[in-house]
Structure formats: C-alpha cells, structure tokens
Amino acid sequence: MQRLKNKTCVVTGAARGIGRAIAARFHAEGGIVVATDIDEAAGAATASAIGCRFEPLDVREEAGWSRLARLVPVADVVVNNAGVTGFESGAAAHDPEHASLADWRAVHRVNLDGTFLGCRYAIGAMKATGTGSIINISSRSGMVGIPGAAAYASSKAAIRNHSKTVALYCAQQGWRIRCNSIHPAAILTPMWEPMLGSGADREARMQALVAATPLRRFGLPDEVAAAAVLLASDEATYVTGTEITIDGGLLAGSAASPG
C-alpha cells in the first residue's frame, strides 16, 4: 500500500541524514517528492538516487521560498527539516555565557527562520485545497535545556511552539491543514560528526551516548522517516498541534532503580 500516493511532498534539508531518509520513504510510499537543499551538488545526487525532483533552496532566504512557491505552487505535505547545530565548522560550545550573538543568530536563522518561512509557504501551498500536513523537525533538545548548545536548544524549542501556533491558526481558518513536530534524539546522522570528533576518545563518546539511552543504541534516520510518513498520511487526519518524540526513551525518565 502506497500511503502517500500522488501527494506532492516538499522536504527541506534532503541531501543527507534525516531529510534524505524522509524523502526516500515518501517516494517509496508513492509521494511526488520535491527534495530541496542548500547543497546543490549533494541534493541533486540524492534526488537522482531516490528518483525524485530536486530544487535548490536556502531556507534562510525569503526569495528562495518565493521561487519555490512559483515552481511548486501546490503541496500536500511540507517537511521543514533543514537545520544546523552551530558546530558544523568546529565552533566552540554555545553556552549561555560565552555564545556570541553572531553564532546565536546564525543557528536561529536556519532552524527557526527557515521553519517559519517553510510554514508560511506551506499554508499558501495548501489553503486552496484546504488540506495538508506540515511536519516540523524539532529535537529532544527543544524539550529540555542543553547547557553547551543554547542556540540549538532555543531554536528547537521555538519550532515546537510555533508548530502548535500554526496548527491552531489553520484550524481557526476552517482548513484541514495539520501541523505537528517530530523530536528526534541520538539519531545516527552526519550531524553528529563534529560533536563525536575523530580522536582516540570518539568511541568512548559514542558508548557514553548509547549508555545514556534506555534502548542502548542510536536511532536510525529511517525510524524518524516512518513517523513522518504517518503524520503525512491520511491515517493521521485527526493529529495536529502535537509532537512525536523519537529518542529511545531518553525523556521517559531515569531507568535507575530507586534507592
């Protein structure tokens, strides 16, 4: 059964990691996928491998979204996945005391401004039919404090709340346009590479992360994609303004026995 048959699905940040997995899964489910990314070479290669369409998009730029609106004026599903941690170029930790305003703004411009613009595009691309699914990729870091990643955590928390605002607004207009957020944690993607490092203690860092997760393993991008398929499909037409956490049990609490 193709759960997204003939649905036009736009996925940002689709060149790698979770975005690539979602684009591939949507295509396999019969979706008409438009994969977008700022990295044109990697994005085009991914789209070619999947068998879908690619369009370059810098989610930070309003002009890029206006161009996409002209090229893809109607959409059934929009996944706002593009995001950065701020550590991609080896930057220091973004703690609340030492993070620079420039670094803070750079992370929010991609993660939060990009999601805002993506939601605005989605509403415009869906309101003619009055139906659709907006899926915003937040993070477990958007639900708890992260001392060394203040900008990232703040941006992801804002995505969670904006998703609820969009959901309520669309319902208020009488549209069947749903908006939900997905909150992954410890998903094994290239985004982890700068944080894991390449030194002798890389393996120790990985083992520490695994040990902190109740299911004792990293999650996989395909496991996030599976949740995205559910939210995109007609099986979830009564699900809006909520979040799905995919974290191996991290937020469930402590697995330690009481003393």
PDB file of C-alpha atoms in Angstrom:
ATOM      1  CA  MET A   1       0.000   0.000   0.000  1.00  0.00           C
ATOM      2  CA  GLN A   2       1.336   3.414  -1.010  1.00  0.00           C
ATOM      3  CA  ARG A   3       0.235   5.684   1.805  1.00  0.00           C
ATOM      4  CA  LEU A   4       1.249   8.944   0.089  1.00  0.00           C
ATOM      5  CA  LYS A   5       0.175   8.108  -3.460  1.00  0.00           C
ATOM      6  CA  ASN A   6       0.027  11.230  -5.657  1.00  0.00           C
ATOM      7  CA  LYS A   7       0.685  13.602  -2.754  1.00  0.00           C
ATOM      8  CA  THR A   8       3.139  16.394  -3.582  1.00  0.00           C
ATOM      9  CA  CYS A   9       5.701  16.381  -0.779  1.00  0.00           C
ATOM     10  CA  VAL A  10       8.354  19.065  -0.225  1.00  0.00           C
ATOM     11  CA  VAL A  11      11.281  18.139   2.043  1.00  0.00           C
ATOM     12  CA  THR A  12      13.957  20.656   3.071  1.00  0.00           C
ATOM     13  CA  GLY A  13      17.485  19.673   4.012  1.00  0.00           C
ATOM     14  CA  ALA A  14      17.014  16.500   1.982  1.00  0.00           C
ATOM     15  CA  ALA A  15      20.601  15.955   0.829  1.00  0.00           C
ATOM     16  CA  ARG A  16      21.582  13.778   3.772  1.00  0.00           C
ATOM     17  CA  GLY A  17      20.606  12.340   7.125  1.00  0.00           C
ATOM     18  CA  ILE A  18      17.009  12.511   8.305  1.00  0.00           C
ATOM     19  CA  GLY A  19      15.914  14.651   5.355  1.00  0.00           C
ATOM     20  CA  ARG A  20      17.244  12.153   2.844  1.00  0.00           C
ATOM     21  CA  ALA A  21      15.556   9.273   4.687  1.00  0.00           C
ATOM     22  CA  ILE A  22      12.221  11.107   4.704  1.00  0.00           C
ATOM     23  CA  ALA A  23      12.450  11.968   1.006  1.00  0.00           C
ATOM     24  CA  ALA A  24      13.295   8.350   0.129  1.00  0.00           C
ATOM     25  CA  ARG A  25      10.487   6.949   2.273  1.00  0.00           C
ATOM     26  CA  PHE A  26       7.950   9.412   0.882  1.00  0.00           C
ATOM     27  CA  HIS A  27       8.951   8.447  -2.653  1.00  0.00           C
ATOM     28  CA  ALA A  28       8.620   4.747  -1.816  1.00  0.00           C
ATOM     29  CA  GLU A  29       5.139   5.463  -0.453  1.00  0.00           C
ATOM     30  CA  GLY A  30       4.034   6.961  -3.779  1.00  0.00           C
ATOM     31  CA  GLY A  31       4.647  10.616  -2.981  1.00  0.00           C
ATOM     32  CA  ILE A  32       5.627  13.120  -5.673  1.00  0.00           C
ATOM     33  CA  VAL A  33       8.724  14.316  -3.845  1.00  0.00           C
ATOM     34  CA  VAL A  34      10.485  17.644  -4.254  1.00  0.00           C
ATOM     35  CA  ALA A  35      13.779  17.395  -2.376  1.00  0.00           C
ATOM     36  CA  THR A  36      15.444  20.710  -1.505  1.00  0.00           C
ATOM     37  CA  ASP A  37      18.791  21.645  -0.017  1.00  0.00           C
ATOM     38  CA  ILE A  38      21.324  24.469   0.061  1.00  0.00           C
ATOM     39  CA  ASP A  39      23.995  21.999  -1.108  1.00  0.00           C
ATOM     40  CA  GLU A  40      23.085  21.731  -4.765  1.00  0.00           C
ATOM     41  CA  ALA A  41      25.556  19.005  -5.696  1.00  0.00           C
ATOM     42  CA  ALA A  42      24.640  16.703  -2.795  1.00  0.00           C
ATOM     43  CA  GLY A  43      20.948  17.478  -3.144  1.00  0.00           C
ATOM     44  CA  ALA A  44      20.906  16.713  -6.848  1.00  0.00           C
ATOM     45  CA  ALA A  45      22.821  13.467  -6.255  1.00  0.00           C
ATOM     46  CA  THR A  46      20.350  12.422  -3.555  1.00  0.00           C
ATOM     47  CA  ALA A  47      17.353  13.208  -5.755  1.00  0.00           C
ATOM     48  CA  SER A  48      18.881  11.239  -8.615  1.00  0.00           C
ATOM     49  CA  ALA A  49      19.475   8.241  -6.344  1.00  0.00           C
ATOM     50  CA  ILE A  50      15.929   8.367  -4.979  1.00  0.00           C
ATOM     51  CA  GLY A  51      14.309   9.122  -8.321  1.00  0.00           C
ATOM     52  CA  CYS A  52      12.669  12.397  -7.312  1.00  0.00           C
ATOM     53  CA  ARG A  53      12.884  16.077  -8.227  1.00  0.00           C
ATOM     54  CA  PHE A  54      15.457  18.458  -6.747  1.00  0.00           C
ATOM     55  CA  GLU A  55      15.218  22.205  -6.252  1.00  0.00           C
ATOM     56  CA  PRO A  56      17.952  24.291  -4.592  1.00  0.00           C
ATOM     57  CA  LEU A  57      16.747  26.176  -1.524  1.00  0.00           C
ATOM     58  CA  ASP A  58      18.417  28.234   1.184  1.00  0.00           C
ATOM     59  CA  VAL A  59      15.711  28.140   3.853  1.00  0.00           C
ATOM     60  CA  ARG A  60      17.047  31.355   5.399  1.00  0.00           C
ATOM     61  CA  GLU A  61      16.176  33.420   2.328  1.00  0.00           C
ATOM     62  CA  GLU A  62      12.659  34.663   1.656  1.00  0.00           C
ATOM     63  CA  ALA A  63      13.476  34.949  -2.040  1.00  0.00           C
ATOM     64  CA  GLY A  64      14.228  31.235  -2.183  1.00  0.00           C
ATOM     65  CA  TRP A  65      10.834  30.391  -0.760  1.00  0.00           C
ATOM     66  CA  SER A  66       9.159  32.782  -3.203  1.00  0.00           C
ATOM     67  CA  ARG A  67      10.923  30.962  -6.050  1.00  0.00           C
ATOM     68  CA  LEU A  68       9.758  27.601  -4.688  1.00  0.00           C
ATOM     69  CA  ALA A  69       6.197  28.907  -4.441  1.00  0.00           C
ATOM     70  CA  ARG A  70       6.304  29.707  -8.148  1.00  0.00           C
ATOM     71  CA  LEU A  71       7.774  26.326  -9.071  1.00  0.00           C
ATOM     72  CA  VAL A  72       5.682  24.247  -6.651  1.00  0.00           C
ATOM     73  CA  PRO A  73       2.541  26.319  -6.041  1.00  0.00           C
ATOM     74  CA  VAL A  74       0.512  23.453  -4.566  1.00  0.00           C
ATOM     75  CA  ALA A  75       1.740  20.953  -1.981  1.00  0.00           C
ATOM     76  CA  ASP A  76       0.092  18.311   0.155  1.00  0.00           C
ATOM     77  CA  VAL A  77       2.971  17.741   2.585  1.00  0.00           C
ATOM     78  CA  VAL A  78       5.801  20.043   3.664  1.00  0.00           C
ATOM     79  CA  VAL A  79       8.596  18.806   5.923  1.00  0.00           C
ATOM     80  CA  ASN A  80      10.705  21.564   7.438  1.00  0.00           C
ATOM     81  CA  ASN A  81      13.780  19.511   8.215  1.00  0.00           C
ATOM     82  CA  ALA A  82      16.746  21.752   7.316  1.00  0.00           C
ATOM     83  CA  GLY A  83      18.725  22.635  10.417  1.00  0.00           C
ATOM     84  CA  VAL A  84      22.162  23.207  11.927  1.00  0.00           C
ATOM     85  CA  THR A  85      23.697  22.700  15.351  1.00  0.00           C
ATOM     86  CA  GLY A  86      26.172  25.567  15.023  1.00  0.00           C
ATOM     87  CA  PHE A  87      29.092  23.182  15.497  1.00  0.00           C
ATOM     88  CA  GLU A  88      29.472  22.256  11.833  1.00  0.00           C
ATOM     89  CA  SER A  89      32.720  24.186  11.398  1.00  0.00           C
ATOM     90  CA  GLY A  90      34.208  23.156  14.736  1.00  0.00           C
ATOM     91  CA  ALA A  91      32.842  26.140  16.666  1.00  0.00           C
ATOM     92  CA  ALA A  92      33.070  26.206  20.442  1.00  0.00           C
ATOM     93  CA  ALA A  93      30.140  25.265  22.650  1.00  0.00           C
ATOM     94  CA  HIS A  94      27.269  27.736  22.607  1.00  0.00           C
ATOM     95  CA  ASP A  95      26.767  28.066  26.344  1.00  0.00           C
ATOM     96  CA  PRO A  96      24.586  30.927  27.666  1.00  0.00           C
ATOM     97  CA  GLU A  97      27.622  32.843  28.952  1.00  0.00           C
ATOM     98  CA  HIS A  98      30.028  32.649  26.032  1.00  0.00           C
ATOM     99  CA  ALA A  99      27.931  32.183  22.884  1.00  0.00           C
ATOM    100  CA  SER A 100      28.395  35.105  20.513  1.00  0.00           C
ATOM    101  CA  LEU A 101      25.382  36.964  19.218  1.00  0.00           C
ATOM    102  CA  ALA A 102      26.512  36.168  15.680  1.00  0.00           C
ATOM    103  CA  ASP A 103      26.578  32.420  16.380  1.00  0.00           C
ATOM    104  CA  TRP A 104      23.239  32.607  18.175  1.00  0.00           C
ATOM    105  CA  ARG A 105      21.643  34.386  15.229  1.00  0.00           C
ATOM    106  CA  ALA A 106      23.200  32.052  12.650  1.00  0.00           C
ATOM    107  CA  VAL A 107      21.612  28.986  14.260  1.00  0.00           C
ATOM    108  CA  HIS A 108      18.230  30.634  14.681  1.00  0.00           C
ATOM    109  CA  ARG A 109      18.258  31.950  11.131  1.00  0.00           C
ATOM    110  CA  VAL A 110      18.422  28.430   9.711  1.00  0.00           C
ATOM    111  CA  ASN A 111      16.415  26.490  12.270  1.00  0.00           C
ATOM    112  CA  LEU A 112      13.733  28.952  13.308  1.00  0.00           C
ATOM    113  CA  ASP A 113      13.503  31.485  10.483  1.00  0.00           C
ATOM    114  CA  GLY A 114      13.700  28.630   7.981  1.00  0.00           C
ATOM    115  CA  THR A 115      10.831  26.824   9.704  1.00  0.00           C
ATOM    116  CA  PHE A 116       8.748  29.999   9.921  1.00  0.00           C
ATOM    117  CA  LEU A 117       9.209  30.643   6.205  1.00  0.00           C
ATOM    118  CA  GLY A 118       8.538  26.983   5.444  1.00  0.00           C
ATOM    119  CA  CYS A 119       5.277  27.017   7.381  1.00  0.00           C
ATOM    120  CA  ARG A 120       4.227  30.212   5.651  1.00  0.00           C
ATOM    121  CA  TYR A 121       4.977  28.670   2.265  1.00  0.00           C
ATOM    122  CA  ALA A 122       3.091  25.506   3.228  1.00  0.00           C
ATOM    123  CA  ILE A 123      -0.044  27.399   4.244  1.00  0.00           C
ATOM    124  CA  GLY A 124      -0.021  29.223   0.925  1.00  0.00           C
ATOM    125  CA  ALA A 125       0.503  25.985  -0.986  1.00  0.00           C
ATOM    126  CA  MET A 126      -2.267  24.151   0.863  1.00  0.00           C
ATOM    127  CA  LYS A 127      -5.051  26.628   1.563  1.00  0.00           C
ATOM    128  CA  ALA A 128      -6.559  26.412  -1.930  1.00  0.00           C
ATOM    129  CA  THR A 129      -7.461  22.779  -1.255  1.00  0.00           C
ATOM    130  CA  GLY A 130      -7.872  23.414   2.467  1.00  0.00           C
ATOM    131  CA  THR A 131      -5.971  20.288   3.435  1.00  0.00           C
ATOM    132  CA  GLY A 132      -2.411  19.175   4.029  1.00  0.00           C
ATOM    133  CA  SER A 133       0.253  18.185   6.539  1.00  0.00           C
ATOM    134  CA  ILE A 134       3.096  20.368   7.802  1.00  0.00           C
ATOM    135  CA  ILE A 135       5.798  18.448   9.660  1.00  0.00           C
ATOM    136  CA  ASN A 136       8.480  20.380  11.515  1.00  0.00           C
ATOM    137  CA  ILE A 137      11.611  18.550  12.627  1.00  0.00           C
ATOM    138  CA  SER A 138      12.479  19.798  16.095  1.00  0.00           C
ATOM    139  CA  SER A 139      14.603  17.818  18.563  1.00  0.00           C
ATOM    140  CA  ARG A 140      14.680  16.313  22.007  1.00  0.00           C
ATOM    141  CA  SER A 141      16.860  19.393  22.654  1.00  0.00           C
ATOM    142  CA  GLY A 142      13.760  21.508  22.126  1.00  0.00           C
ATOM    143  CA  MET A 143      12.132  19.955  25.175  1.00  0.00           C
ATOM    144  CA  VAL A 144      14.989  20.139  27.696  1.00  0.00           C
ATOM    145  CA  GLY A 145      17.847  22.519  28.418  1.00  0.00           C
ATOM    146  CA  ILE A 146      21.246  21.887  26.776  1.00  0.00           C
ATOM    147  CA  PRO A 147      23.978  23.913  28.551  1.00  0.00           C
ATOM    148  CA  GLY A 148      26.531  23.612  25.735  1.00  0.00           C
ATOM    149  CA  ALA A 149      24.078  24.178  22.878  1.00  0.00           C
ATOM    150  CA  ALA A 150      21.948  27.104  23.988  1.00  0.00           C
ATOM    151  CA  ALA A 151      21.244  28.406  20.489  1.00  0.00           C
ATOM    152  CA  TYR A 152      20.305  24.999  19.122  1.00  0.00           C
ATOM    153  CA  ALA A 153      18.056  24.147  22.073  1.00  0.00           C
ATOM    154  CA  SER A 154      16.348  27.526  21.953  1.00  0.00           C
ATOM    155  CA  SER A 155      15.662  27.287  18.226  1.00  0.00           C
ATOM    156  CA  LYS A 156      14.270  23.770  18.501  1.00  0.00           C
ATOM    157  CA  ALA A 157      12.026  24.734  21.435  1.00  0.00           C
ATOM    158  CA  ALA A 158      10.665  27.611  19.375  1.00  0.00           C
ATOM    159  CA  ILE A 159       9.919  25.217  16.494  1.00  0.00           C
ATOM    160  CA  ARG A 160       7.853  23.060  18.849  1.00  0.00           C
ATOM    161  CA  ASN A 161       5.758  26.006  19.971  1.00  0.00           C
ATOM    162  CA  HIS A 162       5.402  27.539  16.504  1.00  0.00           C
ATOM    163  CA  SER A 163       4.081  24.209  15.238  1.00  0.00           C
ATOM    164  CA  LYS A 164       1.251  24.443  17.759  1.00  0.00           C
ATOM    165  CA  THR A 165       0.524  28.035  16.747  1.00  0.00           C
ATOM    166  CA  VAL A 166       0.359  27.068  13.076  1.00  0.00           C
ATOM    167  CA  ALA A 167      -1.914  24.127  13.896  1.00  0.00           C
ATOM    168  CA  LEU A 168      -4.342  26.332  15.825  1.00  0.00           C
ATOM    169  CA  TYR A 169      -4.287  29.069  13.202  1.00  0.00           C
ATOM    170  CA  CYS A 170      -5.120  26.669  10.385  1.00  0.00           C
ATOM    171  CA  ALA A 171      -7.927  25.089  12.390  1.00  0.00           C
ATOM    172  CA  GLN A 172      -9.259  28.558  13.169  1.00  0.00           C
ATOM    173  CA  GLN A 173      -9.473  29.286   9.438  1.00  0.00           C
ATOM    174  CA  GLY A 174     -11.537  26.158   8.905  1.00  0.00           C
ATOM    175  CA  TRP A 175      -8.786  24.386   6.968  1.00  0.00           C
ATOM    176  CA  ARG A 176      -7.875  20.736   7.414  1.00  0.00           C
ATOM    177  CA  ILE A 177      -4.202  21.697   7.358  1.00  0.00           C
ATOM    178  CA  ARG A 178      -2.405  19.933  10.170  1.00  0.00           C
ATOM    179  CA  CYS A 179       0.919  20.900  11.748  1.00  0.00           C
ATOM    180  CA  ASN A 180       2.969  18.694  14.059  1.00  0.00           C
ATOM    181  CA  SER A 181       6.565  18.427  15.221  1.00  0.00           C
ATOM    182  CA  ILE A 182       8.920  15.460  15.475  1.00  0.00           C
ATOM    183  CA  HIS A 183      11.593  15.414  18.187  1.00  0.00           C
ATOM    184  CA  PRO A 184      14.455  13.032  17.420  1.00  0.00           C
ATOM    185  CA  ALA A 185      17.426  12.394  19.707  1.00  0.00           C
ATOM    186  CA  ALA A 186      20.641  10.425  19.237  1.00  0.00           C
ATOM    187  CA  ILE A 187      19.834   9.623  15.615  1.00  0.00           C
ATOM    188  CA  LEU A 188      22.986   8.467  13.827  1.00  0.00           C
ATOM    189  CA  THR A 189      23.431  11.053  11.059  1.00  0.00           C
ATOM    190  CA  PRO A 190      26.330  13.169   9.732  1.00  0.00           C
ATOM    191  CA  MET A 191      25.201  15.977  12.070  1.00  0.00           C
ATOM    192  CA  TRP A 192      26.820  14.067  14.946  1.00  0.00           C
ATOM    193  CA  GLU A 193      30.284  14.001  13.384  1.00  0.00           C
ATOM    194  CA  PRO A 194      31.568  17.385  14.705  1.00  0.00           C
ATOM    195  CA  MET A 195      30.409  16.506  18.227  1.00  0.00           C
ATOM    196  CA  LEU A 196      31.809  12.978  18.245  1.00  0.00           C
ATOM    197  CA  GLY A 197      35.160  14.111  16.849  1.00  0.00           C
ATOM    198  CA  SER A 198      37.774  11.883  15.283  1.00  0.00           C
ATOM    199  CA  GLY A 199      40.240  11.406  18.131  1.00  0.00           C
ATOM    200  CA  ALA A 200      41.024   8.376  20.245  1.00  0.00           C
ATOM    201  CA  ASP A 201      38.078   9.124  22.544  1.00  0.00           C
ATOM    202  CA  ARG A 202      35.497   9.088  19.723  1.00  0.00           C
ATOM    203  CA  GLU A 203      34.412   5.541  20.572  1.00  0.00           C
ATOM    204  CA  ALA A 204      34.129   6.437  24.254  1.00  0.00           C
ATOM    205  CA  ARG A 205      31.854   9.356  23.405  1.00  0.00           C
ATOM    206  CA  MET A 206      29.656   7.112  21.287  1.00  0.00           C
ATOM    207  CA  GLN A 207      29.428   4.495  24.029  1.00  0.00           C
ATOM    208  CA  ALA A 208      28.522   7.146  26.591  1.00  0.00           C
ATOM    209  CA  LEU A 209      25.644   8.319  24.398  1.00  0.00           C
ATOM    210  CA  VAL A 210      24.424   4.776  23.897  1.00  0.00           C
ATOM    211  CA  ALA A 211      24.664   4.045  27.632  1.00  0.00           C
ATOM    212  CA  ALA A 212      22.527   7.105  28.416  1.00  0.00           C
ATOM    213  CA  THR A 213      19.719   5.861  26.163  1.00  0.00           C
ATOM    214  CA  PRO A 214      17.312   3.329  27.703  1.00  0.00           C
ATOM    215  CA  LEU A 215      17.179   1.304  24.454  1.00  0.00           C
ATOM    216  CA  ARG A 216      21.007   1.222  24.434  1.00  0.00           C
ATOM    217  CA  ARG A 217      21.512   2.162  20.797  1.00  0.00           C
ATOM    218  CA  PHE A 218      21.434   5.043  18.364  1.00  0.00           C
ATOM    219  CA  GLY A 219      18.250   5.679  16.433  1.00  0.00           C
ATOM    220  CA  LEU A 220      18.199   5.461  12.650  1.00  0.00           C
ATOM    221  CA  PRO A 221      17.032   8.091  10.145  1.00  0.00           C
ATOM    222  CA  ASP A 222      14.533   5.583   8.735  1.00  0.00           C
ATOM    223  CA  GLU A 223      12.860   5.394  12.143  1.00  0.00           C
ATOM    224  CA  VAL A 224      12.233   9.138  12.016  1.00  0.00           C
ATOM    225  CA  ALA A 225      11.044   8.823   8.421  1.00  0.00           C
ATOM    226  CA  ALA A 226       8.467   6.234   9.498  1.00  0.00           C
ATOM    227  CA  ALA A 227       6.899   8.739  11.897  1.00  0.00           C
ATOM    228  CA  ALA A 228       6.925  11.393   9.179  1.00  0.00           C
ATOM    229  CA  VAL A 229       5.046   9.045   6.833  1.00  0.00           C
ATOM    230  CA  LEU A 230       2.356   8.540   9.472  1.00  0.00           C
ATOM    231  CA  LEU A 231       1.907  12.291  10.005  1.00  0.00           C
ATOM    232  CA  ALA A 232       1.896  12.935   6.255  1.00  0.00           C
ATOM    233  CA  SER A 233      -0.661  10.239   5.525  1.00  0.00           C
ATOM    234  CA  ASP A 234      -4.447  10.240   5.723  1.00  0.00           C
ATOM    235  CA  GLU A 235      -4.137   7.940   8.728  1.00  0.00           C
ATOM    236  CA  ALA A 236      -3.320  10.981  10.890  1.00  0.00           C
ATOM    237  CA  THR A 237      -6.087  13.376   9.842  1.00  0.00           C
ATOM    238  CA  TYR A 238      -7.067  13.956  13.497  1.00  0.00           C
ATOM    239  CA  VAL A 239      -3.498  14.606  14.669  1.00  0.00           C
ATOM    240  CA  THR A 240      -2.474  18.259  14.839  1.00  0.00           C
ATOM    241  CA  GLY A 241      -0.654  20.578  17.226  1.00  0.00           C
ATOM    242  CA  THR A 242       1.234  17.772  18.908  1.00  0.00           C
ATOM    243  CA  GLU A 243       4.698  16.212  18.908  1.00  0.00           C
ATOM    244  CA  ILE A 244       6.244  12.795  18.492  1.00  0.00           C
ATOM    245  CA  THR A 245       9.440  12.110  20.399  1.00  0.00           C
ATOM    246  CA  ILE A 246      11.834   9.545  18.924  1.00  0.00           C
ATOM    247  CA  ASP A 247      14.589   9.253  21.493  1.00  0.00           C
ATOM    248  CA  GLY A 248      14.954   5.642  22.637  1.00  0.00           C
ATOM    249  CA  GLY A 249      13.311   6.539  25.943  1.00  0.00           C
ATOM    250  CA  LEU A 250      15.587   9.416  26.966  1.00  0.00           C
ATOM    251  CA  LEU A 251      12.754  11.690  28.037  1.00  0.00           C
ATOM    252  CA  ALA A 252      10.822   8.940  29.800  1.00  0.00           C
ATOM    253  CA  GLY A 253      12.922   9.482  32.916  1.00  0.00           C
ATOM    254  CA  SER A 254      15.594   7.584  34.768  1.00  0.00           C
ATOM    255  CA  ALA A 255      15.886   3.828  34.375  1.00  0.00           C
ATOM    256  CA  ALA A 256      17.766   3.618  37.677  1.00  0.00           C
ATOM    257  CA  SER A 257      16.170   1.600  40.469  1.00  0.00           C
ATOM    258  CA  PRO A 258      15.012   3.594  43.499  1.00  0.00           C
ATOM    259  CA  GLY A 259      17.460   3.568  46.383  1.00  0.00           C
TER     260      GLY A 259
END
